[in-house]
Coordinates of C-alpha atoms in Angstrom, one line a residue:
X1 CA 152.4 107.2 91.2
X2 CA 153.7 104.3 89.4
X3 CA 152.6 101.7 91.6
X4 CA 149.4 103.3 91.9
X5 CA 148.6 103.1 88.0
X6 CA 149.6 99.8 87.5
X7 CA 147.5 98.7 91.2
X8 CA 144.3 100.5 89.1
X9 CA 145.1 98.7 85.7
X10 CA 145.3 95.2 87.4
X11 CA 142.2 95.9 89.4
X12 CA 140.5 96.4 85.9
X13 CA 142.0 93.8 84.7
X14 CA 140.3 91.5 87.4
X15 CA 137.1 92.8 86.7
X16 CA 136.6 92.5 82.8
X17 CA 138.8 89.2 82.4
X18 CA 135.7 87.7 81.7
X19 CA 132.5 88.8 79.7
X20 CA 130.5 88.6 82.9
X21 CA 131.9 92.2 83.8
X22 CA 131.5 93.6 80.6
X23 CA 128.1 92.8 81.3
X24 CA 127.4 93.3 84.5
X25 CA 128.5 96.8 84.7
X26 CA 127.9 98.5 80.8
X27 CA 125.2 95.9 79.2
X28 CA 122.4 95.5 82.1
X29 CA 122.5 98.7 82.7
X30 CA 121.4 99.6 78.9
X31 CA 119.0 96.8 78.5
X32 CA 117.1 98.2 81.5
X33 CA 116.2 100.9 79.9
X34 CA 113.6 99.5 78.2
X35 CA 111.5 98.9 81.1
X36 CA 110.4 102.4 81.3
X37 CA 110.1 103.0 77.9
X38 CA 107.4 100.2 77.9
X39 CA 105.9 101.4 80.5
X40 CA 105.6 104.9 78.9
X41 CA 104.9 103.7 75.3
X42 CA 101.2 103.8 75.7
X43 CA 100.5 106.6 77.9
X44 CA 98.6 109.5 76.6
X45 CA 98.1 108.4 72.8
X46 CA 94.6 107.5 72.6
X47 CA 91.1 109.5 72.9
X48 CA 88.7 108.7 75.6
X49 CA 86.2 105.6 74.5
X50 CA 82.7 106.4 75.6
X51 CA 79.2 104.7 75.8
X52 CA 76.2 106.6 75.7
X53 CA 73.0 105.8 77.0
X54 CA 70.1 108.1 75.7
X55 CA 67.0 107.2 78.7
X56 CA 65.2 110.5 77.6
X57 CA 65.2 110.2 73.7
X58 CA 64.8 114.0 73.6
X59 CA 65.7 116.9 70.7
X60 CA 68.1 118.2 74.0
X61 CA 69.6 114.9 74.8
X62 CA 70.1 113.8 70.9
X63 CA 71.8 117.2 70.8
X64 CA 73.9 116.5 73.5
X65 CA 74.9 113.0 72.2
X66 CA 75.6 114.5 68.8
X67 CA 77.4 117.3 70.3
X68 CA 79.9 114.8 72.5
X69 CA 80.3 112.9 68.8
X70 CA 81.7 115.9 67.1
X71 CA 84.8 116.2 70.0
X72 CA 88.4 114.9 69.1
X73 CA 89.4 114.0 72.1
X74 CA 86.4 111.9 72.9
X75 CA 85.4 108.5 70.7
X76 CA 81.7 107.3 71.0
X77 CA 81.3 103.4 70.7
X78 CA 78.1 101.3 70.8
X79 CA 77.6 99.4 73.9
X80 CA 75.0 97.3 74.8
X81 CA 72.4 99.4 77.2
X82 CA 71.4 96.6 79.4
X83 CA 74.7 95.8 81.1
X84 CA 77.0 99.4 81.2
X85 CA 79.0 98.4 83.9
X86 CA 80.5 95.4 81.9
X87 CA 81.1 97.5 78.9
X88 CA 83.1 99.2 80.9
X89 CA 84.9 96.3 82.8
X90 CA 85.7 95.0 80.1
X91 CA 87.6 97.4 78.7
X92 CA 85.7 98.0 75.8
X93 CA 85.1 101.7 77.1
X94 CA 86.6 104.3 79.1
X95 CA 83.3 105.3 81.0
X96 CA 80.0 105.1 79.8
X97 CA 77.2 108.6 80.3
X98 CA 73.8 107.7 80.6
X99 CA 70.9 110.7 79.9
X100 CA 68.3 110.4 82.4
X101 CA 64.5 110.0 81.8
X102 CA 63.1 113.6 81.9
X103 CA 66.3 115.8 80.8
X104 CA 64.6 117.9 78.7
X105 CA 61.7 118.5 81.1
X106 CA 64.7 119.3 83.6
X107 CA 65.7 121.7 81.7
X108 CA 62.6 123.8 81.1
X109 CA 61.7 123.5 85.3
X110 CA 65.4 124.9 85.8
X111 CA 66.1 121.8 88.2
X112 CA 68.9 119.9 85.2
X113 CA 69.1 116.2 85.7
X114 CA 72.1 115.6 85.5
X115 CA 73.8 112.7 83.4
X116 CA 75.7 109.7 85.1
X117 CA 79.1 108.8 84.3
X118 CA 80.2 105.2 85.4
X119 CA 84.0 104.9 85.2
X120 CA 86.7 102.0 86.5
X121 CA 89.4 104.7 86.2
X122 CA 88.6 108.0 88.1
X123 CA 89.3 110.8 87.1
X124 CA 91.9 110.4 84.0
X125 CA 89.4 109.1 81.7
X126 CA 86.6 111.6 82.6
X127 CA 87.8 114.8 83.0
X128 CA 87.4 116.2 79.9
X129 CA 84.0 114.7 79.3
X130 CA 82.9 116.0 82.7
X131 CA 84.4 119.2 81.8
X132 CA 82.3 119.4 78.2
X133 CA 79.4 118.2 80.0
X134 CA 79.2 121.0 82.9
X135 CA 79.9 123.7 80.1
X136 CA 77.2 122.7 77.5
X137 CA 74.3 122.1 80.2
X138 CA 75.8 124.7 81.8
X139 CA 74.7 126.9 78.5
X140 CA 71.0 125.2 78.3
X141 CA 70.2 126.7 81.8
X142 CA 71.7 129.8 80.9
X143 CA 69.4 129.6 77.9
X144 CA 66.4 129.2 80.0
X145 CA 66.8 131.5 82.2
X146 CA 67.2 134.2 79.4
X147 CA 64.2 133.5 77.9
X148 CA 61.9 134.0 81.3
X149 CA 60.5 130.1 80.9
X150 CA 59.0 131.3 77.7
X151 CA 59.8 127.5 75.5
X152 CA 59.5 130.0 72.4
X153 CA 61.7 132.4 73.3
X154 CA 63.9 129.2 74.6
X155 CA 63.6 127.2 71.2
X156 CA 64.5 130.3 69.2
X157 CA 67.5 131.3 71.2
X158 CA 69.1 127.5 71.5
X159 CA 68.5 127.0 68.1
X160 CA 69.9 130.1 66.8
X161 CA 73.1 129.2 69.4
X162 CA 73.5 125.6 67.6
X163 CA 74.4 127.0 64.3
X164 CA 77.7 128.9 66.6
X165 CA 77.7 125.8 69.4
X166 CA 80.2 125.0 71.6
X167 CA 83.0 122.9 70.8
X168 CA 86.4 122.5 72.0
X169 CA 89.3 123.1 69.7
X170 CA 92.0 120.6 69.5
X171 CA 95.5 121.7 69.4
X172 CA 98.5 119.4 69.2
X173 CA 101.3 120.2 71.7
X174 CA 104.4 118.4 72.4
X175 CA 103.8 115.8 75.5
X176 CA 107.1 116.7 78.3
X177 CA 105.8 114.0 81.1
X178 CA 106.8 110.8 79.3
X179 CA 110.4 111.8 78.4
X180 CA 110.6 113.3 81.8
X181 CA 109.2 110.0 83.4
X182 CA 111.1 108.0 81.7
X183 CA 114.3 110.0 82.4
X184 CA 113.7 109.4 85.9
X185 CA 113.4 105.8 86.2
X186 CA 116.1 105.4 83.5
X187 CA 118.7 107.1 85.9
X188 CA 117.4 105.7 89.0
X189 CA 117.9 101.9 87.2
X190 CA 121.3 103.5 86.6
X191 CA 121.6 104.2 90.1
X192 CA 120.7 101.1 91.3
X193 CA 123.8 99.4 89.3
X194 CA 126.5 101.7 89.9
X195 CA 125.6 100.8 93.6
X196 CA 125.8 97.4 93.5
X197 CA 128.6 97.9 90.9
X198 CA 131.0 99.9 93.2
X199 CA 129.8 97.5 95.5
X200 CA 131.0 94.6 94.1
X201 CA 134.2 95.7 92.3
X202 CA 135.0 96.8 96.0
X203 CA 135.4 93.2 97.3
X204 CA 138.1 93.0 95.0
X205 CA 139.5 94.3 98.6
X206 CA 138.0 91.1 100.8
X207 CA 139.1 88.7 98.0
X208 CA 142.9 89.7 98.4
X209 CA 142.4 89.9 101.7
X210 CA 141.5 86.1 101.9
X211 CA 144.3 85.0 99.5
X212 CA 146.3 86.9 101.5
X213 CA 147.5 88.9 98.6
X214 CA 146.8 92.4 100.0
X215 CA 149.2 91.6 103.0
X216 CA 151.6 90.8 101.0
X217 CA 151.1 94.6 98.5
X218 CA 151.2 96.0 101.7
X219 CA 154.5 94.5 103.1
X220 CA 155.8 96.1 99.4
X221 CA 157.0 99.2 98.9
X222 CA 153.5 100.1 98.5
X223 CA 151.1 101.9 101.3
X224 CA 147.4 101.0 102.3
X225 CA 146.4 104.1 101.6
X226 CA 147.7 103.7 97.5
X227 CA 146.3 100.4 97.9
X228 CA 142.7 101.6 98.9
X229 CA 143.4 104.6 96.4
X230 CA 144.0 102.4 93.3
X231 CA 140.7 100.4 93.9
X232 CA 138.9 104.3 94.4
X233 CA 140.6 105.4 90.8
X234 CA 139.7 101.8 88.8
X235 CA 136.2 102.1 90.5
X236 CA 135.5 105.5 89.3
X237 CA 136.7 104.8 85.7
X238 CA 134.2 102.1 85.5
X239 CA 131.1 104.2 87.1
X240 CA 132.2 107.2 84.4
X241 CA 131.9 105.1 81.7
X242 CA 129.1 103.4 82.8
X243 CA 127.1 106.7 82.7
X244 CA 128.6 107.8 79.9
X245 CA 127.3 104.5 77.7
X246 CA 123.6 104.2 79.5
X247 CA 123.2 108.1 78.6
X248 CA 124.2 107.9 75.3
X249 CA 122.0 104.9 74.9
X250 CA 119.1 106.8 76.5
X251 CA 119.6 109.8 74.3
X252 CA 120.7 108.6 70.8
X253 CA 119.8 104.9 70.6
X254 CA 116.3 105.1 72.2
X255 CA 115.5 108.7 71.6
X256 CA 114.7 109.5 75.3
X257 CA 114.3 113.4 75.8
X258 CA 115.6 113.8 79.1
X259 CA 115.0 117.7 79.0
X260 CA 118.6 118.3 80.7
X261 CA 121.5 118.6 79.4
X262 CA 123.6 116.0 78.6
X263 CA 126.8 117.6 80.6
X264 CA 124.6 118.3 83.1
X265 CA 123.0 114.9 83.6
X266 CA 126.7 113.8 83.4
X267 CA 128.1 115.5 86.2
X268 CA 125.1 114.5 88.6
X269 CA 125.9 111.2 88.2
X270 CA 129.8 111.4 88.2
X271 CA 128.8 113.0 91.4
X272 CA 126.6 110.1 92.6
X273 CA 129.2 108.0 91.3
X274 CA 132.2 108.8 94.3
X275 CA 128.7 107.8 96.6
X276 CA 128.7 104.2 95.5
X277 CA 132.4 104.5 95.6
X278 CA 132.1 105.4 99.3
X279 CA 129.2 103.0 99.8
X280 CA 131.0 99.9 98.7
X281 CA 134.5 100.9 100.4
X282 CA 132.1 101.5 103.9
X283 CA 130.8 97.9 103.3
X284 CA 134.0 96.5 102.3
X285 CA 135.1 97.8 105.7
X286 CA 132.2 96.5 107.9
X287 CA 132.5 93.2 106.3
X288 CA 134.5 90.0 107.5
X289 CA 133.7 88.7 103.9
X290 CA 131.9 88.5 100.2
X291 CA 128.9 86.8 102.0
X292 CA 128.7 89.2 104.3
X293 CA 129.3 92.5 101.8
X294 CA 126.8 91.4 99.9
X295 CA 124.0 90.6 102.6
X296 CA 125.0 94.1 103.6
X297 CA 124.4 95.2 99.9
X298 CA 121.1 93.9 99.3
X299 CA 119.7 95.0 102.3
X300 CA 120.9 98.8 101.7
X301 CA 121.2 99.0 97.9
X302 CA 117.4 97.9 96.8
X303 CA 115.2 99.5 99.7
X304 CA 117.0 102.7 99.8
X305 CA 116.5 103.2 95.5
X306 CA 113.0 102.2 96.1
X307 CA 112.3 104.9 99.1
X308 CA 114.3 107.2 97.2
X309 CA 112.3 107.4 94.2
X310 CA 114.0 105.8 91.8
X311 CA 111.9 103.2 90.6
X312 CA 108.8 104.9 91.2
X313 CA 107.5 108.8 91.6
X314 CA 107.9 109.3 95.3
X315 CA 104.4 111.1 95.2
X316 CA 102.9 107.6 95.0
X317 CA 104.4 106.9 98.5
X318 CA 102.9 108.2 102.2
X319 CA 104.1 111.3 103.7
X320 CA 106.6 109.1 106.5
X321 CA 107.8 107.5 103.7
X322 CA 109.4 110.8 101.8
X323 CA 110.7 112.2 104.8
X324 CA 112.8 109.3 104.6
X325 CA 113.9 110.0 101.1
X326 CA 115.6 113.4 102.0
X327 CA 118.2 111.2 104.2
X328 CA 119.1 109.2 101.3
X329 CA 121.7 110.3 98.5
X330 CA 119.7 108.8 95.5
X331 CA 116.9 111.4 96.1
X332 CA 119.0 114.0 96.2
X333 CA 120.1 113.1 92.5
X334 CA 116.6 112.5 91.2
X335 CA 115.5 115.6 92.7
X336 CA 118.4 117.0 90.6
X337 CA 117.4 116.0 87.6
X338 CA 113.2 117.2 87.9
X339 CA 114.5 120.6 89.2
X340 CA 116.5 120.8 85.7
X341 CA 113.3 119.4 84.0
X342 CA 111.5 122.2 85.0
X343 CA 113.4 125.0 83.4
X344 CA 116.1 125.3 86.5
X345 CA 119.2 126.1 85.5
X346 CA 122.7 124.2 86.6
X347 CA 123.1 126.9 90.2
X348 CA 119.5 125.9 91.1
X349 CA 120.5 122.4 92.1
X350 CA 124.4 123.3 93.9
X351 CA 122.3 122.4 97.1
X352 CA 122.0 119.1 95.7
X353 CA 125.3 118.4 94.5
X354 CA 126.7 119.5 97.6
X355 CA 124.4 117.3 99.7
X356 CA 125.5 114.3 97.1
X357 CA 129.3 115.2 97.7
X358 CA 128.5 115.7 101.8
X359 CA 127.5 112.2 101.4
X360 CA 130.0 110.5 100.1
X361 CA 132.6 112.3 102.0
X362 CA 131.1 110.9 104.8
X363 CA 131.3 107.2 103.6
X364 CA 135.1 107.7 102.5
X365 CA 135.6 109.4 105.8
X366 CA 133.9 106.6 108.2
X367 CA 135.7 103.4 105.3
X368 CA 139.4 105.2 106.1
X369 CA 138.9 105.3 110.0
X370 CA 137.5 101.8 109.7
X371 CA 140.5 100.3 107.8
X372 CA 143.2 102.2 109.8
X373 CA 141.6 100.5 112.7
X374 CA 141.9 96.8 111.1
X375 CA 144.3 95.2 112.8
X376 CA 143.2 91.4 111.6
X377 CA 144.8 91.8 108.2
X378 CA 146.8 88.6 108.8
X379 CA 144.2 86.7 110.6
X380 CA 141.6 87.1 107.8
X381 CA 139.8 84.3 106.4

């Protein structure tokens, strides 16, 4: 037990005898943060700019125009009339309606014109104005129809609805998707580091092996196996309080509300953390040395955190693609955390954590049969 203590305190040693550790493995992983909060900063605090066009220059379509101006959520601008489409290219609008010549006569043959709505950006920025719109011309054809094409009986009953008209009631609720987002790609940045962290403080291994060091441990008193162990302890001190710093950045310095738990959150990565364990000891083993570790690394580290979700929403990625993410551990974790986002409690993601822990058995398991079967230890170079 001795020996194995004071193996784990040199390896830490090693690794944070210069700044470049410190940094490495508790400071990057911190400062990345910030890349989905900037991402997220902007999302979802501004109303919808529109442009109006008014062809008709009708009571109805001034109505309609003044009834769009009354709504919170939606922000009329003046645009010029002759060129719409590079209002809207340029920015200066979300989408821009234009009334058609002959609305109001429309309306009183019961065959609507309807408005056009030119948009860059789909759906998100017309929904709700496509929504108010249906709803309101919606209620003009009701109002002809009810009054038999009479335009008396018509003019009496709109006007007498204009003094109750429609309008939609703005109430402020408390926005869940950005902390959630930004949850997500905070941990999966995370992720990324204590991969190519475990990675990394696992050639520790090839480097002793090349000075020839490790042969002479194991000719000590001292086994492999509490060689190999030692490195697994250190390793796992680091990745624990590497989580433990990047979450309480996320949660008290930059305000993130991860809805989970922070024990929870905690454990899911302690448990992702013996998988980059595993991970680096597996390439450690398949590696003749820190060239080709880290080759190794790059190529397995960076595509599998980008198929795995953890830089983007894997709903942004083709159906091939995220049958692929089930096979790798990362998911797993993510998936984790935006079952807990949704109200799940901690035994609604045990699948996961077992699937997380099935992995990295699996690397330790495949790294130990791999070192048992190195019989080059004195020929390594």
């Amino acid at each position: 037990m001795k020996n194995l203590i004071w193996l784990a305190m040199n390896n830490l040693k090693v690794t944070f005898g210069k700044k470049k550790g410190i940094i490495s493995y508790f400071v990057l992983p911190v400062v990345f943060i910030l890349i989905p909060i900037m991402i997220y900063s902007n999302v979802g605090n501004s109303s919808v700019r529109i442009g109006i066009i008014d062809k008709d220059k009708s009571s109805l379509s001034t109505d309609f125009v003044k009834a769009i101006e009354k709504q919170d959520s939606l922000r009329v601008i003046d645009i010029n009339n002759e060129n719409p489409k590079g209002e809207v290219a340029a920015g200066k609008v979300d989408c821009v309606i234009t009334i058609p010549n002959g609305f109001e006569g429309s309306v009183y043959n019961n065959s609507l014109k309807q408005p056009e709505i030119l948009s860059l950006k789909g759906e998100s920025s017309t929904v709700w104005i496509n929504n108010y719109s249906n709803i309101y011309l919606r209620n003009l054809i009701d109002i002809w129809k009810a009054s038999k094409g009479n335009k008396q009986i018509f003019n009496k009953i709109y006007e007498s609805s204009k003094e109750n008209s429609l309008s939609f009631k703005s109430v402020s609720v408390k926005d869940t998707t950005k902390g959630k987002s930004m949850t997500s790609q905070s941990i999966g940045f995370l992720i990324m580091f204590m991969m190519v962290g475990a990675s990394s403080f696992a050639e520790i291994i090839l480097k002793e092996k090349k000075n020839r060091t490790y042969f002479r441990i194991c000719s000590a008193p001292v086994s492999s196996k509490i060689y190999i162990f030692s490195n697994v302890i250190s390793n796992f001190a680091i990745v624990a309080i590497q989580s433990l710093i990047t979450l309480l950045a996320m949660t008290k310095i930059f305000k993130i509300q991860t809805y989970v738990p922070f024990w929870q959150l905690y454990i899911i990565l302690l448990c992702f953390g013996f998988v980059a364990i595993g991970l680096g000891l597996l390439l450690v083993a398949f590696s003749k040395d820190s060239t080709q570790s880290n080759v190794l690394m790059n190529l397995i580290v960076t595509p599998t955190c980008m198929l795995s979700g953890c830089f983007f929403p894997v709903d942004f990625m083709p159906d091939a693609a995220r049958k692929i993410a089930d096979f790798l551990p990362q998911r797993w974790v993510i998936s984790a955390i935006e079952k807990l986002q949704t109200n799940g409690n901690f035994s609604s993601i045990c699948l996961n954590i077992l699937i997380i822990l099935a992995f990295a058995f699996t690397f330790f398991i495949v790294a130990a049969y791999r070192f048992s079967r190195d019989e080059n230890i004195k020929n390594f170079v």
